């Protein structure tokens, strides 16, 4: 319902002490009379919502380094498992799903890098050369995520035990 000014974006709401919200004064009065309550009706006009578009409204997200796993390698390396949990087959310089029945669109080209980041669906991602980015190996319609990592990977060394003297010097 509108307040008569010709705009539906700004409505009058009537709120009861119990927290019930009524959009029409008539319904609020009926409820008030049925409950034998005092005149509790307080007019509350909603503020129209506005979109917050523009650079000044955008938050800067911190750069989060994804977890890394060893990259898939060509034969004689052990074949990776496809999405339907079969060992993949090597053909045309890439790994493919081995299922002859239905297949799962698994296709992985071994990257030139030693380590591969894990995407948001907890699977090793795929290096897409034309985009120069790591992307989810699954297509979105097959349950993939929107993982797209273009930053350089920070290969972290394994933690090492430090002596007390070396810590004190820092």
mmCIF file of C-alpha atoms in Angstrom:
data_model
loop_
_atom_site.group_PDB
_atom_site.id
_atom_site.type_symbol
_atom_site.label_atom_id
_atom_site.label_comp_id
_atom_site.label_asym_id
_atom_site.label_seq_id
_atom_site.Cartn_x
_atom_site.Cartn_y
_atom_site.Cartn_z
ATOM 1 C CA UNK A 1 0.000 0.000 0.000
ATOM 2 C CA UNK A 2 1.167 3.519 -0.589
ATOM 3 C CA UNK A 3 0.861 6.548 1.614
ATOM 4 C CA UNK A 4 -1.106 8.422 -1.045
ATOM 5 C CA UNK A 5 1.867 10.411 -2.321
ATOM 6 C CA UNK A 6 2.188 8.151 -5.353
ATOM 7 C CA UNK A 7 5.353 6.381 -4.156
ATOM 8 C CA UNK A 8 5.440 2.745 -3.076
ATOM 9 C CA UNK A 9 9.045 2.985 -1.902
ATOM 10 C CA UNK A 10 8.110 4.737 1.339
ATOM 11 C CA UNK A 11 5.294 3.055 3.309
ATOM 12 C CA UNK A 12 3.687 3.762 6.646
ATOM 13 C CA UNK A 13 4.154 0.962 9.151
ATOM 14 C CA UNK A 14 2.404 0.605 12.480
ATOM 15 C CA UNK A 15 4.225 -1.400 15.142
ATOM 16 C CA UNK A 16 2.481 -2.967 18.138
ATOM 17 C CA UNK A 17 4.132 -3.291 21.586
ATOM 18 C CA UNK A 18 4.478 -7.016 20.826
ATOM 19 C CA UNK A 19 6.520 -6.158 17.726
ATOM 20 C CA UNK A 20 3.857 -6.955 15.128
ATOM 21 C CA UNK A 21 4.082 -4.755 12.047
ATOM 22 C CA UNK A 22 0.958 -3.627 10.203
ATOM 23 C CA UNK A 23 1.040 -1.941 6.803
ATOM 24 C CA UNK A 24 -2.474 -0.549 7.064
ATOM 25 C CA UNK A 25 -3.926 1.593 9.827
ATOM 26 C CA UNK A 26 -7.270 -0.241 9.556
ATOM 27 C CA UNK A 27 -5.657 -3.629 10.329
ATOM 28 C CA UNK A 28 -3.714 -2.131 13.217
ATOM 29 C CA UNK A 29 -6.923 -0.673 14.749
ATOM 30 C CA UNK A 30 -8.729 -4.016 14.336
ATOM 31 C CA UNK A 31 -5.904 -5.810 16.151
ATOM 32 C CA UNK A 32 -5.829 -3.139 18.870
ATOM 33 C CA UNK A 33 -9.612 -3.404 19.427
ATOM 34 C CA UNK A 34 -9.531 -7.231 19.451
ATOM 35 C CA UNK A 35 -6.758 -7.264 22.023
ATOM 36 C CA UNK A 36 -8.396 -4.463 24.083
ATOM 37 C CA UNK A 37 -5.144 -2.587 24.134
ATOM 38 C CA UNK A 38 -4.628 1.111 24.687
ATOM 39 C CA UNK A 39 -3.905 3.338 21.736
ATOM 40 C CA UNK A 40 -0.377 2.131 21.068
ATOM 41 C CA UNK A 41 -0.184 2.989 17.410
ATOM 42 C CA UNK A 42 2.969 4.884 16.604
ATOM 43 C CA UNK A 43 3.523 5.923 13.050
ATOM 44 C CA UNK A 44 6.793 4.706 11.605
ATOM 45 C CA UNK A 45 7.789 5.692 8.093
ATOM 46 C CA UNK A 46 10.339 3.420 6.442
ATOM 47 C CA UNK A 47 13.377 5.003 4.839
ATOM 48 C CA UNK A 48 13.679 4.054 1.189
ATOM 49 C CA UNK A 49 16.648 1.808 0.483
ATOM 50 C CA UNK A 50 19.367 3.143 -1.770
ATOM 51 C CA UNK A 51 21.990 1.213 -3.638
ATOM 52 C CA UNK A 52 25.557 1.831 -2.589
ATOM 53 C CA UNK A 53 27.369 1.814 -5.907
ATOM 54 C CA UNK A 54 30.731 3.367 -6.577
ATOM 55 C CA UNK A 55 34.341 3.127 -5.535
ATOM 56 C CA UNK A 56 33.788 4.920 -2.215
ATOM 57 C CA UNK A 57 31.365 2.165 -1.075
ATOM 58 C CA UNK A 58 33.556 -0.821 -1.962
ATOM 59 C CA UNK A 59 35.500 -2.662 0.713
ATOM 60 C CA UNK A 60 39.058 -3.764 0.091
ATOM 61 C CA UNK A 61 39.433 -7.433 0.860
ATOM 62 C CA UNK A 62 42.743 -8.715 2.143
ATOM 63 C CA UNK A 63 44.743 -10.893 -0.210
ATOM 64 C CA UNK A 64 44.501 -14.425 1.141
ATOM 65 C CA UNK A 65 46.999 -16.991 -0.013
ATOM 66 C CA UNK A 66 45.310 -20.290 -0.880
ATOM 67 C CA UNK A 67 46.511 -23.616 0.451
ATOM 68 C CA UNK A 68 48.882 -25.446 -1.885
ATOM 69 C CA UNK A 69 49.252 -29.080 -2.950
ATOM 70 C CA UNK A 70 51.795 -30.707 -5.271
ATOM 71 C CA UNK A 71 50.886 -30.238 -8.930
ATOM 72 C CA UNK A 72 49.703 -33.038 -11.215
ATOM 73 C CA UNK A 73 52.510 -34.451 -13.347
ATOM 74 C CA UNK A 74 52.512 -36.251 -16.721
ATOM 75 C CA UNK A 75 53.264 -40.005 -16.938
ATOM 76 C CA UNK A 76 55.046 -41.929 -15.509
ATOM 77 C CA UNK A 77 53.576 -40.084 -12.492
ATOM 78 C CA UNK A 78 50.610 -41.602 -10.703
ATOM 79 C CA UNK A 79 47.373 -40.507 -12.446
ATOM 80 C CA UNK A 80 45.142 -38.115 -10.501
ATOM 81 C CA UNK A 81 41.607 -39.109 -9.551
ATOM 82 C CA UNK A 82 38.816 -37.503 -11.560
ATOM 83 C CA UNK A 83 35.631 -36.083 -9.999
ATOM 84 C CA UNK A 84 33.869 -39.476 -10.228
ATOM 85 C CA UNK A 85 36.836 -41.030 -8.355
ATOM 86 C CA UNK A 86 38.361 -43.016 -11.236
ATOM 87 C CA UNK A 87 42.080 -42.854 -12.032
ATOM 88 C CA UNK A 88 42.379 -40.434 -14.961
ATOM 89 C CA UNK A 89 43.817 -41.455 -18.344
ATOM 90 C CA UNK A 90 46.613 -39.657 -20.231
ATOM 91 C CA UNK A 91 45.701 -38.555 -23.759
ATOM 92 C CA UNK A 92 46.739 -35.516 -25.870
ATOM 93 C CA UNK A 93 49.141 -34.197 -23.214
ATOM 94 C CA UNK A 94 46.475 -33.968 -20.496
ATOM 95 C CA UNK A 95 44.597 -36.084 -17.948
ATOM 96 C CA UNK A 96 40.942 -37.002 -18.721
ATOM 97 C CA UNK A 97 38.118 -38.788 -16.886
ATOM 98 C CA UNK A 98 38.403 -42.545 -17.455
ATOM 99 C CA UNK A 99 34.696 -43.333 -17.070
ATOM 100 C CA UNK A 100 33.247 -44.654 -20.321
ATOM 101 C CA UNK A 101 29.634 -44.453 -19.107
ATOM 102 C CA UNK A 102 28.986 -40.852 -18.235
ATOM 103 C CA UNK A 103 32.212 -38.973 -17.509
ATOM 104 C CA UNK A 104 32.611 -35.961 -15.262
ATOM 105 C CA UNK A 105 34.232 -33.322 -17.515
ATOM 106 C CA UNK A 106 37.572 -33.853 -15.771
ATOM 107 C CA UNK A 107 40.425 -32.428 -17.835
ATOM 108 C CA UNK A 108 43.747 -31.335 -16.373
ATOM 109 C CA UNK A 109 46.832 -30.089 -18.178
ATOM 110 C CA UNK A 110 49.871 -30.478 -15.923
ATOM 111 C CA UNK A 111 50.983 -26.942 -14.998
ATOM 112 C CA UNK A 112 54.567 -25.743 -15.225
ATOM 113 C CA UNK A 113 54.551 -25.064 -11.495
ATOM 114 C CA UNK A 114 55.503 -27.406 -8.658
ATOM 115 C CA UNK A 115 52.547 -26.459 -6.464
ATOM 116 C CA UNK A 116 48.837 -25.953 -7.211
ATOM 117 C CA UNK A 117 46.420 -23.900 -5.065
ATOM 118 C CA UNK A 118 43.285 -25.456 -3.597
ATOM 119 C CA UNK A 119 40.098 -23.732 -4.816
ATOM 120 C CA UNK A 120 37.036 -22.835 -2.721
ATOM 121 C CA UNK A 121 35.421 -26.260 -3.274
ATOM 122 C CA UNK A 122 38.490 -27.901 -1.699
ATOM 123 C CA UNK A 123 39.837 -29.326 -4.969
ATOM 124 C CA UNK A 124 43.135 -28.615 -6.756
ATOM 125 C CA UNK A 125 42.592 -25.766 -9.210
ATOM 126 C CA UNK A 126 43.644 -25.651 -12.868
ATOM 127 C CA UNK A 127 46.145 -23.292 -14.505
ATOM 128 C CA UNK A 128 44.434 -21.523 -17.433
ATOM 129 C CA UNK A 129 47.188 -20.214 -19.680
ATOM 130 C CA UNK A 130 45.042 -17.810 -21.732
ATOM 131 C CA UNK A 131 43.871 -16.035 -18.543
ATOM 132 C CA UNK A 132 47.179 -16.497 -16.736
ATOM 133 C CA UNK A 133 45.227 -17.497 -13.639
ATOM 134 C CA UNK A 134 44.391 -20.442 -11.418
ATOM 135 C CA UNK A 135 40.695 -21.314 -11.729
ATOM 136 C CA UNK A 136 38.361 -23.957 -10.328
ATOM 137 C CA UNK A 137 38.719 -27.211 -12.288
ATOM 138 C CA UNK A 138 34.941 -27.782 -12.270
ATOM 139 C CA UNK A 139 32.507 -25.750 -14.303
ATOM 140 C CA UNK A 140 29.948 -23.843 -12.177
ATOM 141 C CA UNK A 141 26.994 -25.871 -13.506
ATOM 142 C CA UNK A 142 28.727 -29.042 -12.270
ATOM 143 C CA UNK A 143 29.217 -27.723 -8.743
ATOM 144 C CA UNK A 144 32.350 -25.642 -9.281
ATOM 145 C CA UNK A 145 33.161 -22.458 -7.412
ATOM 146 C CA UNK A 146 34.219 -19.044 -8.674
ATOM 147 C CA UNK A 147 37.868 -19.431 -7.661
ATOM 148 C CA UNK A 148 40.126 -17.193 -9.755
ATOM 149 C CA UNK A 149 43.630 -16.536 -8.414
ATOM 150 C CA UNK A 150 45.904 -14.280 -10.452
ATOM 151 C CA UNK A 151 48.374 -13.253 -7.747
ATOM 152 C CA UNK A 152 51.762 -14.869 -7.555
ATOM 153 C CA UNK A 153 51.751 -17.828 -5.179
ATOM 154 C CA UNK A 154 53.750 -17.454 -2.006
ATOM 155 C CA UNK A 155 55.535 -20.756 -1.570
ATOM 156 C CA UNK A 156 56.053 -21.040 2.151
ATOM 157 C CA UNK A 157 58.818 -23.131 3.605
ATOM 158 C CA UNK A 158 58.108 -25.784 6.176
ATOM 159 C CA UNK A 159 58.328 -24.486 9.753
ATOM 160 C CA UNK A 160 61.734 -24.947 11.344
ATOM 161 C CA UNK A 161 62.777 -25.041 14.952
ATOM 162 C CA UNK A 162 64.634 -21.898 15.978
ATOM 163 C CA UNK A 163 67.043 -21.524 18.841
ATOM 164 C CA UNK A 164 66.386 -19.067 21.644
ATOM 165 C CA UNK A 165 69.489 -17.081 20.614
ATOM 166 C CA UNK A 166 68.237 -16.559 17.051
ATOM 167 C CA UNK A 167 64.838 -15.392 18.341
ATOM 168 C CA UNK A 168 66.459 -12.938 20.768
ATOM 169 C CA UNK A 169 68.614 -11.463 17.978
ATOM 170 C CA UNK A 170 65.492 -10.631 15.930
#
